[in-house]
Coordinates of C-alpha atoms in Angstrom, one line a residue:
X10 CA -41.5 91.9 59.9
X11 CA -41.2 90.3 56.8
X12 CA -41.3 91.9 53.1
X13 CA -41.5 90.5 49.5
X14 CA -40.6 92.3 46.6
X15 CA -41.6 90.8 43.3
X16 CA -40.9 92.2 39.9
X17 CA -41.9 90.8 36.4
X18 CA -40.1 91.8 33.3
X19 CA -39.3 89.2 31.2
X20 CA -39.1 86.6 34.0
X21 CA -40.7 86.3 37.5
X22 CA -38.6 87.4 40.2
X23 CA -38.7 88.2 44.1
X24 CA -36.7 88.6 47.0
X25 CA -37.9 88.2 50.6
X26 CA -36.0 90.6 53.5
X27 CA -36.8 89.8 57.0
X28 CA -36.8 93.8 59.3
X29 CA -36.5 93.1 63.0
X30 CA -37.6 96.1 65.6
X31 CA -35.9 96.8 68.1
X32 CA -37.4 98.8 71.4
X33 CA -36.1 102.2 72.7
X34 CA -36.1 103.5 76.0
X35 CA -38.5 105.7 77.5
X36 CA -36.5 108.6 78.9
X37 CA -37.7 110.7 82.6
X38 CA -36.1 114.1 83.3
X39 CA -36.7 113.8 87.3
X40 CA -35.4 117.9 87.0
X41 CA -38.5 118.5 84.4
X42 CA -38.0 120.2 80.7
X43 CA -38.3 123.4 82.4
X44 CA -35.3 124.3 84.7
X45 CA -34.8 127.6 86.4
X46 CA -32.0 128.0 88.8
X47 CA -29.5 130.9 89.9
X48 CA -26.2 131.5 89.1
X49 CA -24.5 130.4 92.2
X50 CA -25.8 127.1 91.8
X51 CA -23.0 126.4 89.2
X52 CA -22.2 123.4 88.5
X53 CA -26.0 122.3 87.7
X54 CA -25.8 118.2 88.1
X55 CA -28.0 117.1 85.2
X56 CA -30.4 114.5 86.1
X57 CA -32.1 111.7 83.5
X58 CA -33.0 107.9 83.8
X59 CA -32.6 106.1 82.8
X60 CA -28.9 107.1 83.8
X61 CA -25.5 106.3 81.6
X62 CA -26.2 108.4 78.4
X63 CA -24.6 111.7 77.3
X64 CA -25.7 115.4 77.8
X65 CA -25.4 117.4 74.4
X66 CA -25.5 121.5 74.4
X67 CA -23.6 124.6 75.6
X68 CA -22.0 125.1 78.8
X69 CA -22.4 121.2 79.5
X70 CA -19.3 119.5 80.8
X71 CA -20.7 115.7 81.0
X72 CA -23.5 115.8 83.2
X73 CA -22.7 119.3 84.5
X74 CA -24.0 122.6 83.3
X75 CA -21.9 125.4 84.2
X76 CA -24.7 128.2 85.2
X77 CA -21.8 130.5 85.8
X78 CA -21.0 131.3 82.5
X79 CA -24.7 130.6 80.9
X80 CA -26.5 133.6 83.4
X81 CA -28.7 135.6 82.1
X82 CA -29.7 133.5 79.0
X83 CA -32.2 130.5 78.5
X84 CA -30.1 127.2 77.2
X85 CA -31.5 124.4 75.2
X86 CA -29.7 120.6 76.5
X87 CA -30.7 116.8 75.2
X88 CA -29.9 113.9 76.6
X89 CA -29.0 111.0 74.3
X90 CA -29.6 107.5 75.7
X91 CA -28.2 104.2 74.1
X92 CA -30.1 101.3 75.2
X93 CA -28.6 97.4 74.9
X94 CA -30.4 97.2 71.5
X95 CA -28.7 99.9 70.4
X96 CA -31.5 101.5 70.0
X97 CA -31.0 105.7 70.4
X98 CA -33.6 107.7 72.6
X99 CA -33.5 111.6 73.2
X100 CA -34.9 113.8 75.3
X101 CA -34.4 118.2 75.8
X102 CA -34.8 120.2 78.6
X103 CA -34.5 124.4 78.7
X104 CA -32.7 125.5 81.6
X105 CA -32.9 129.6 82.0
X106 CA -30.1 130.8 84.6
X107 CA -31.1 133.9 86.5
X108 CA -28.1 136.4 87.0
X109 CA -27.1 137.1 90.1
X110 CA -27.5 140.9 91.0
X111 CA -23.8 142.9 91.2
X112 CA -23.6 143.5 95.0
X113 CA -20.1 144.2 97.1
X114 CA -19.9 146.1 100.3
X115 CA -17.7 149.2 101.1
X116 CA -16.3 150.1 104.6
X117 CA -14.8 153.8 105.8
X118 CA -11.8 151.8 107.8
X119 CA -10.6 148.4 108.1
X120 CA -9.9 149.1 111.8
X121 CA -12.2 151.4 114.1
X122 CA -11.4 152.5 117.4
X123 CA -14.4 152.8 119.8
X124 CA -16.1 155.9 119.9
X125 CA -15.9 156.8 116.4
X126 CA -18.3 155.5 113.3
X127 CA -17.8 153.2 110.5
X128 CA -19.4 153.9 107.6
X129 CA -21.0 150.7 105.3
X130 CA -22.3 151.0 101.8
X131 CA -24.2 148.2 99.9
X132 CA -23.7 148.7 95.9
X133 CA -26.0 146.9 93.8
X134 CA -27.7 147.3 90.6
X135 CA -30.5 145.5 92.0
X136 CA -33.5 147.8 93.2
X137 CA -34.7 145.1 96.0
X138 CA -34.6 145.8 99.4
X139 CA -32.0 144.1 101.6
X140 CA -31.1 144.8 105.6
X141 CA -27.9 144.5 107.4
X142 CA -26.9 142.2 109.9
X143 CA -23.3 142.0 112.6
X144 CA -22.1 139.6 115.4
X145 CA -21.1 142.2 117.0
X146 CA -23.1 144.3 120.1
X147 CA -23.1 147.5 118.8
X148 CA -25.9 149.3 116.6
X149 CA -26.5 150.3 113.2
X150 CA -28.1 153.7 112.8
X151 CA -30.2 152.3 109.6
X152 CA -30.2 148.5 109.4
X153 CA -32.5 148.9 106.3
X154 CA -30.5 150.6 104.7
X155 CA -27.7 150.1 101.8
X156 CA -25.8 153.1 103.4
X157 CA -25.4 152.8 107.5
X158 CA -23.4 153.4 110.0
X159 CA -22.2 151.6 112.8
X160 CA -21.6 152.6 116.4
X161 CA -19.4 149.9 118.2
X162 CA -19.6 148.6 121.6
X163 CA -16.6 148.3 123.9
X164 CA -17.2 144.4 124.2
X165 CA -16.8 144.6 120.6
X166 CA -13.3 145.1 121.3
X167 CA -13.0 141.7 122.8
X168 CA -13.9 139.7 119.8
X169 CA -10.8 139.3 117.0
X170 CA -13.2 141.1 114.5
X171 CA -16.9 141.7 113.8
X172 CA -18.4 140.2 110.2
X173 CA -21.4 142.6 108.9
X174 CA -23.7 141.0 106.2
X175 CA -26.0 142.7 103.7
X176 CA -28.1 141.0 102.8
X177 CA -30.3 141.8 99.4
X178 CA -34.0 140.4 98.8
X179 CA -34.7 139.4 95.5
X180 CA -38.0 138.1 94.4
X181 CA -36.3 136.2 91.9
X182 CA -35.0 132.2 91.5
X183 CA -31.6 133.7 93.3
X184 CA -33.8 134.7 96.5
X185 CA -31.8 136.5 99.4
X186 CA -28.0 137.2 97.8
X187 CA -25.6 137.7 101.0
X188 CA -22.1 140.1 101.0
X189 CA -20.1 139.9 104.1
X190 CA -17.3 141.8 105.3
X191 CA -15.3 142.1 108.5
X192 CA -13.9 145.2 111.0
X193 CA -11.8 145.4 113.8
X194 CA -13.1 147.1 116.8
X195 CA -10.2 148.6 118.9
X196 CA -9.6 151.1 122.0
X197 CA -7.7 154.3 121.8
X198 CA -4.6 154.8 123.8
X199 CA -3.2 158.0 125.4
X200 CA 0.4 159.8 124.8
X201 CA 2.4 163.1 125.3
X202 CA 5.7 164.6 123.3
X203 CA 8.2 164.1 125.8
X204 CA 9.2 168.0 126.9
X205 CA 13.0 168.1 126.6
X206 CA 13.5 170.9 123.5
X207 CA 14.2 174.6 124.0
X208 CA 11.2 176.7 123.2
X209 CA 14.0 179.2 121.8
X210 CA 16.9 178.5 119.6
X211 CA 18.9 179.7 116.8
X212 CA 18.7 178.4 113.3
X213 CA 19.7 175.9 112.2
X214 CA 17.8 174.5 115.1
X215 CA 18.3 170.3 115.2
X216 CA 15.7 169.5 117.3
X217 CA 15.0 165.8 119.0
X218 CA 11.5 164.8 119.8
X219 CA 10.3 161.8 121.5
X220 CA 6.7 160.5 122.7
X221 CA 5.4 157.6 125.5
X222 CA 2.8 156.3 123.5
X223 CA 2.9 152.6 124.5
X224 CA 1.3 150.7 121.0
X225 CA 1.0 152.0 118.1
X226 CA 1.5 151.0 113.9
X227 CA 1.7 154.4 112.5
X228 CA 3.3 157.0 113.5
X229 CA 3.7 160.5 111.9
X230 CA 5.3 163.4 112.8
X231 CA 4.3 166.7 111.5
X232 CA 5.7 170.4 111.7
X233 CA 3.2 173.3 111.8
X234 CA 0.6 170.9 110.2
X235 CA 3.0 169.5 107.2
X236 CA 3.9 165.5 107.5
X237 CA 7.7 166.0 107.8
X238 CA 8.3 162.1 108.7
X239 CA 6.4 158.5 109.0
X240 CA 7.6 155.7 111.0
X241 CA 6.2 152.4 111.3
X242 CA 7.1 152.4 115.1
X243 CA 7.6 154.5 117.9
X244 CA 10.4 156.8 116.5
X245 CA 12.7 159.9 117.8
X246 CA 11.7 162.9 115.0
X247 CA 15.4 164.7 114.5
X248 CA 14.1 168.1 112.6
X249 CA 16.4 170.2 111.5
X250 CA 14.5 174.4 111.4
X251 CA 15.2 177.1 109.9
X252 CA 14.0 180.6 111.6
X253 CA 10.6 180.8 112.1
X254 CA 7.8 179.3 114.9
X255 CA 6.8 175.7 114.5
X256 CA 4.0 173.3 116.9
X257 CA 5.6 170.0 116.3
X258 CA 2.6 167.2 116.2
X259 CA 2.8 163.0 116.3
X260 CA -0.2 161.6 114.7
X261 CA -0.2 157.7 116.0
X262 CA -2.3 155.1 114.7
X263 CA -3.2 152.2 116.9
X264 CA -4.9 149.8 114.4
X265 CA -7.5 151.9 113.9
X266 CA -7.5 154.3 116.4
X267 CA -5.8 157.5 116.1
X268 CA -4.4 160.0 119.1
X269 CA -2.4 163.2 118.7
X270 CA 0.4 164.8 121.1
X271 CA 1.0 168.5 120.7
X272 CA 4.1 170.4 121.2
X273 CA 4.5 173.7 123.0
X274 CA 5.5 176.6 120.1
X275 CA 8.8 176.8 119.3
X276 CA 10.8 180.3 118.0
X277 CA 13.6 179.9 116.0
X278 CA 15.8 183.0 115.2
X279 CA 17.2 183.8 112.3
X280 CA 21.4 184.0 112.0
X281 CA 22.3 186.8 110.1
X282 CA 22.5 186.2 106.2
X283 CA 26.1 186.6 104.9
X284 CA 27.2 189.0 102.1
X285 CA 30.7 191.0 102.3
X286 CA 32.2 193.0 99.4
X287 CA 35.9 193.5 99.1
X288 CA 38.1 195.4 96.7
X289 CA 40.1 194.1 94.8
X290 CA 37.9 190.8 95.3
X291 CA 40.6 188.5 95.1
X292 CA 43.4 189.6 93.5
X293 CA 45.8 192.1 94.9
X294 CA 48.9 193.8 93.9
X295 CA 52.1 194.6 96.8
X296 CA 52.5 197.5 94.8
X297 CA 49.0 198.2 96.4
X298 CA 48.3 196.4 99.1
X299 CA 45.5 198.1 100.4
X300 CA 41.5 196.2 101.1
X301 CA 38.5 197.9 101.1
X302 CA 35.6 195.7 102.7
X303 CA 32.0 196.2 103.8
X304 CA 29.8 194.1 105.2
X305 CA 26.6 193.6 103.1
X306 CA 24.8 191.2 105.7
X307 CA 21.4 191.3 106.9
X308 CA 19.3 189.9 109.9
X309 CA 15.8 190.8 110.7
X310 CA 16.5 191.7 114.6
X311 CA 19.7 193.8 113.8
X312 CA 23.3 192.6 114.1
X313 CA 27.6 193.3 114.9
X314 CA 30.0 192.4 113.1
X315 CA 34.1 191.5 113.6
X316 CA 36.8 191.5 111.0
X317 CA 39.5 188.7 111.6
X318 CA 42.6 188.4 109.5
X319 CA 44.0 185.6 109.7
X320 CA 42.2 184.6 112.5
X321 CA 43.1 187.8 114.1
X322 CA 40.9 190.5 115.1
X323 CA 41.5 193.7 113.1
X324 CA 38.1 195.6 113.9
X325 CA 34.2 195.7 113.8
X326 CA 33.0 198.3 111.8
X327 CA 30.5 197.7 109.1
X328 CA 32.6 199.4 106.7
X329 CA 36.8 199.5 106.5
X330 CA 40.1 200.2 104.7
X331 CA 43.2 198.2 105.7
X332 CA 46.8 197.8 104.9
X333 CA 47.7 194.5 104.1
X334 CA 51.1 193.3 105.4
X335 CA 51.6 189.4 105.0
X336 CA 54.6 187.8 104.0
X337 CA 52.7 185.3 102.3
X338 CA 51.1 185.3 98.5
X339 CA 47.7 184.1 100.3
X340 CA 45.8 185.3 103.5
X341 CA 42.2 185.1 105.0
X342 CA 39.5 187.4 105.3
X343 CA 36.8 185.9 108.2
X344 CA 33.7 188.4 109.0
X345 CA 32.2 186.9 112.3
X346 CA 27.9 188.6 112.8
X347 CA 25.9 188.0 115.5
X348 CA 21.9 188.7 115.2
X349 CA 20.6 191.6 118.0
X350 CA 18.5 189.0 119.3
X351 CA 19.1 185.7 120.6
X352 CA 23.2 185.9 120.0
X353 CA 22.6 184.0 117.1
X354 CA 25.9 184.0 115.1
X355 CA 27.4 183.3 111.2
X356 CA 30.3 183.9 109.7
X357 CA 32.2 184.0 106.0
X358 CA 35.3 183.9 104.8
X359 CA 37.1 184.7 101.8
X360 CA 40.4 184.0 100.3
X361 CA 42.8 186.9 99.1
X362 CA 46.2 186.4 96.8
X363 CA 49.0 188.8 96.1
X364 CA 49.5 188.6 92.1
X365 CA 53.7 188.3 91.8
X366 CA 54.2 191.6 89.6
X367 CA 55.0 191.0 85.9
X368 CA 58.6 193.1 85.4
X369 CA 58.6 194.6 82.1
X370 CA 61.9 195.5 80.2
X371 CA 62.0 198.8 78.5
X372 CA 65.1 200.0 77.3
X373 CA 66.2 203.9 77.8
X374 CA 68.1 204.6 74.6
X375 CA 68.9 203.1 71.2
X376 CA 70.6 203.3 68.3
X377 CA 69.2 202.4 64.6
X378 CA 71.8 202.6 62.7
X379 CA 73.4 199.2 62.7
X380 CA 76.7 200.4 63.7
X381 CA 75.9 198.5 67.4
X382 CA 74.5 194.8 68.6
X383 CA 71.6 194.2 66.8
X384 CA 69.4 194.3 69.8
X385 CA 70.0 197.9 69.8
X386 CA 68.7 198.7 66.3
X387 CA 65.4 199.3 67.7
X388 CA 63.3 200.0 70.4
X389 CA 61.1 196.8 71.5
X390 CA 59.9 196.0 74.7
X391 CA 60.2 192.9 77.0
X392 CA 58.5 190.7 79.5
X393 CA 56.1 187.9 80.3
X394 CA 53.2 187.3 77.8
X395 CA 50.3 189.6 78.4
X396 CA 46.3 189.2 77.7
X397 CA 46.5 193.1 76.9
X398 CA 49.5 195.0 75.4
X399 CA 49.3 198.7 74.1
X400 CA 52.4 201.0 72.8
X401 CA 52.2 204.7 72.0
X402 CA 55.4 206.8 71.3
X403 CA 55.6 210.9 70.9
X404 CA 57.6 213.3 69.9
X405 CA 58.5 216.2 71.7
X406 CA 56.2 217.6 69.8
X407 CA 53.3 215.5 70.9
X408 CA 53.0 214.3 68.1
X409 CA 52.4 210.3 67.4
X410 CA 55.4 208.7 65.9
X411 CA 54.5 205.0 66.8
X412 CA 52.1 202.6 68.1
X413 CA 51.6 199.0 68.5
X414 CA 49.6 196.3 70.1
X415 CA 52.1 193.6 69.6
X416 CA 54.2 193.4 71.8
X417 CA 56.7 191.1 70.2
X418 CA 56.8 194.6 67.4
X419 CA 59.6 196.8 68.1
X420 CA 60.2 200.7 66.6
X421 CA 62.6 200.8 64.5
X422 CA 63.0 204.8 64.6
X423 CA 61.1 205.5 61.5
X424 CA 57.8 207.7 60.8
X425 CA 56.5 208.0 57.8
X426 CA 59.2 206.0 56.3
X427 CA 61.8 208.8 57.7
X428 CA 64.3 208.9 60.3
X429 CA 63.5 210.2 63.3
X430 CA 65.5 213.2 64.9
X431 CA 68.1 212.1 67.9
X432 CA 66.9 212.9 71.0
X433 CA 64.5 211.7 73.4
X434 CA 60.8 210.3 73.2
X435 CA 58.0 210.2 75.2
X436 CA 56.7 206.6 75.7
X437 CA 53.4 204.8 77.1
X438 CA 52.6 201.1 77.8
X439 CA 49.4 199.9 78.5
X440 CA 49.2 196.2 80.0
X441 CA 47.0 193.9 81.1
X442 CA 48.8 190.2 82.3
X443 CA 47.0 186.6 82.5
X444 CA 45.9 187.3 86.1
X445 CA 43.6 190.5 85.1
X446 CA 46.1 192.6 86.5
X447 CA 46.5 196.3 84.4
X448 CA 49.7 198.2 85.0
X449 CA 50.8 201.0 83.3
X450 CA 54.1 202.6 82.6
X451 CA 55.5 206.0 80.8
X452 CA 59.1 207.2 80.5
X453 CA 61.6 208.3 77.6
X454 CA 63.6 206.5 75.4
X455 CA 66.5 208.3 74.0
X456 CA 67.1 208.2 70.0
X457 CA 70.9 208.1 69.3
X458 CA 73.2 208.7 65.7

């Protein structure tokens, strides 16, 4: 094309400009303008001739359109084609991505042993109708439906596992949307707990329990109903009982089978529960040497006691008074009961200590008048420290002339802030020591001029 352009002012003037055209490409979409597809047909390989030019819009990746992350919505795409004249074409396609429906299968067991049921569930929120489908030879109670159980074969057993499909009819783009999952069919096994336990014992009973079950995964062991241990193997179960009666049980799993042994009941007795009282409880004086004890035990059936001291008998009442004549500061106590049925025995013991006896020094006369030692100017007692010390001092009159709880205080012979009369004074000392030993003592102490 050519073009003049003239103008005329003052002057004439033109200018001539020479336009060449170019041609552009015609452009095909061989998938159409209109696309539908599913979901799982992500990646989406766009299509266009002629080929070599550039996809433009969401979710495309150069020429692939990821219908994974665009389901659900309608997508506007162009396609841009350069030609050797440089010349630009474009074209747009729609592509609406249908979602896929939300379907996953649930199963009652991985493993199922022959003879028993396993329980599948299709969940979807789509309200098509699907059916189910298996390898294996067995039958399904509702194939048409989402929830069905299965019965297996014993050839089933044969086969490593069995797949079952659901499979869900849509009347959409997506058409029939498949789940799968897989079972394995096993056969039970037999077993027995070994018989070699008592039926009757004494507590604490430590029992051993053993079975011959041949294969197994899981093992547990239970006691009166309880799961008491688990193995992962064929295991010994060491209980240790108190008093009571117990059916020991072993619950073995076999992949997916299962298989109980049951024991015969077993009585346990109960020992006698221990409890003694003794007086003095621990600490005791040579000056009185003398134990009280009783025996405070109790068992259900009944039960006899024996007294040991120092490992020597000394009787087998429930109730006794005894003379204690050790040499030594310490000595045992040991009270030995045996339950009225089934023999079944405790004992307990308990530790006694003769407390050395705190000497006091208590002077019988002195004289305060400073004409003597000065020790003898008044009247103080002496001895080891004490947690409790108490002094009263009378007349012969009765009456109260002094008293003190310091026992580092001494009387000087004054009351009232006058002299006492010579002659002698009643006295009385109250002590406690460190060991929570009392002791007391009384006597005269003689005033002298």
């Amino acid at each position: 094309l050519k073009l003049v352009y003239k103008e005329k002012i003052q002057c004439d003037n033109k200018k001539e400009y020479e336009i060449q055209v170019k041609d552009t490409s015609m452009i095909s979409l061989p998938q159409g303008p209109n696309i539908q597809i599913c979901q799982s047909q992500s990646p989406l390989v766009l299509q266009a001739i002629p080929s070599g030019g550039q996809w433009l819009g969401n979710y495309v990746n150069g020429n692939s359109f990821d219908a994974y992350a665009a389901a659900g919505k309608t997508t506007q795409v162009s396609y841009e084609y350069t030609n050797a004249n440089t010349c630009i074409s474009h074209s747009t396609a729609s592509i609406y991505v249908e979602k896929l429906p939300e379907l996953t299968v649930e199963k009652s067991r991985e493993k199922i042993c022959v003879g028993d049921l396993l329980l599948l569930n299709a969940l979807t929120s789509s309200s098509d109708p699907g059916y189910w489908y298996t390898d294996g030879a067995g039958s399904f109670d509702q194939s048409a439906s989402r929830m069905t159980n299965y019965t297996p074969s014993l050839s089933d057993v044969s086969k490593p596992f069995l797949t079952f499909i659901y499979t869900l009819q849509t009347n959409g783009v997506c058409g029939n949307v498949p789940v799968e999952t897989i079972a394995i069919i096993r056969n039970g096994q037999q077993g027995e707990i070994i018989k070699n336990y008592p039926l009757t014992l004494c507590e604490p009973a430590n029992l051993n329990f053993t079975t011959n079950f041949q294969r197994l995964e899981k093992q547990f062991w239970l006691v009166n109903d309880s799961i008491y241990e688990e193995f992962d193997y064929n295991f010994p179960f060491n209980p240790t009982l108190a008093a009571g009666e117990y059916v020991i049980k072993s619950l073995v799993y076999d992949s997916a089978c299962q298989a109980m042994a049951i024991s015969e009941t077993i009585t346990v007795l109960p020992k006698p529960t221990m409890n003694l009282y003794s007086n003095p409880g621990f600490k005791m004086s040579r000056e009185y040497p003398r134990l009280y004890l009783k025996d405070l035990s109790y068992c259900k059936f009944g039960h006899t006691v024996s007294w040991y001291l120092n490992n020597m008998w000394i009787g087998d009442s429930r109730e006794m008074n005894i003379k204690i004549d050790e040499p030594k500061d310490t000595f045992e106590i040991k009270m030995i009961a045996i339950s009225g049925k089934g023999d079944c025995m405790d004992s307990l013991s308990q530790q006694f200590v003769f407390i050395p006896i705190n000497q006091l020094y208590i002077p019988n006369a002195f004289s305060p008048d400073s004409k003597g030692p000065t020790e003898n100017n008044s009247f103080k007692v002496v001895g080891p420290p004490m947690r409790y010390f108490k002094i009263e001092i009378f007349n012969k009159y009765g009456e109260k002339v002094y008293m003190s709880e310091d026992m580092n205080a001494s009387w000087d012979g004054l009351y009232k802030g006058q002299v006492c009369m010579q002659g002698d004074y009643f006295y009385k000392i109250e002590t406690t020591d460190n060991e929570g030993v009392s002791r007391d003592y009384s006597g005269t102490v003689s005033v002298i001029r």
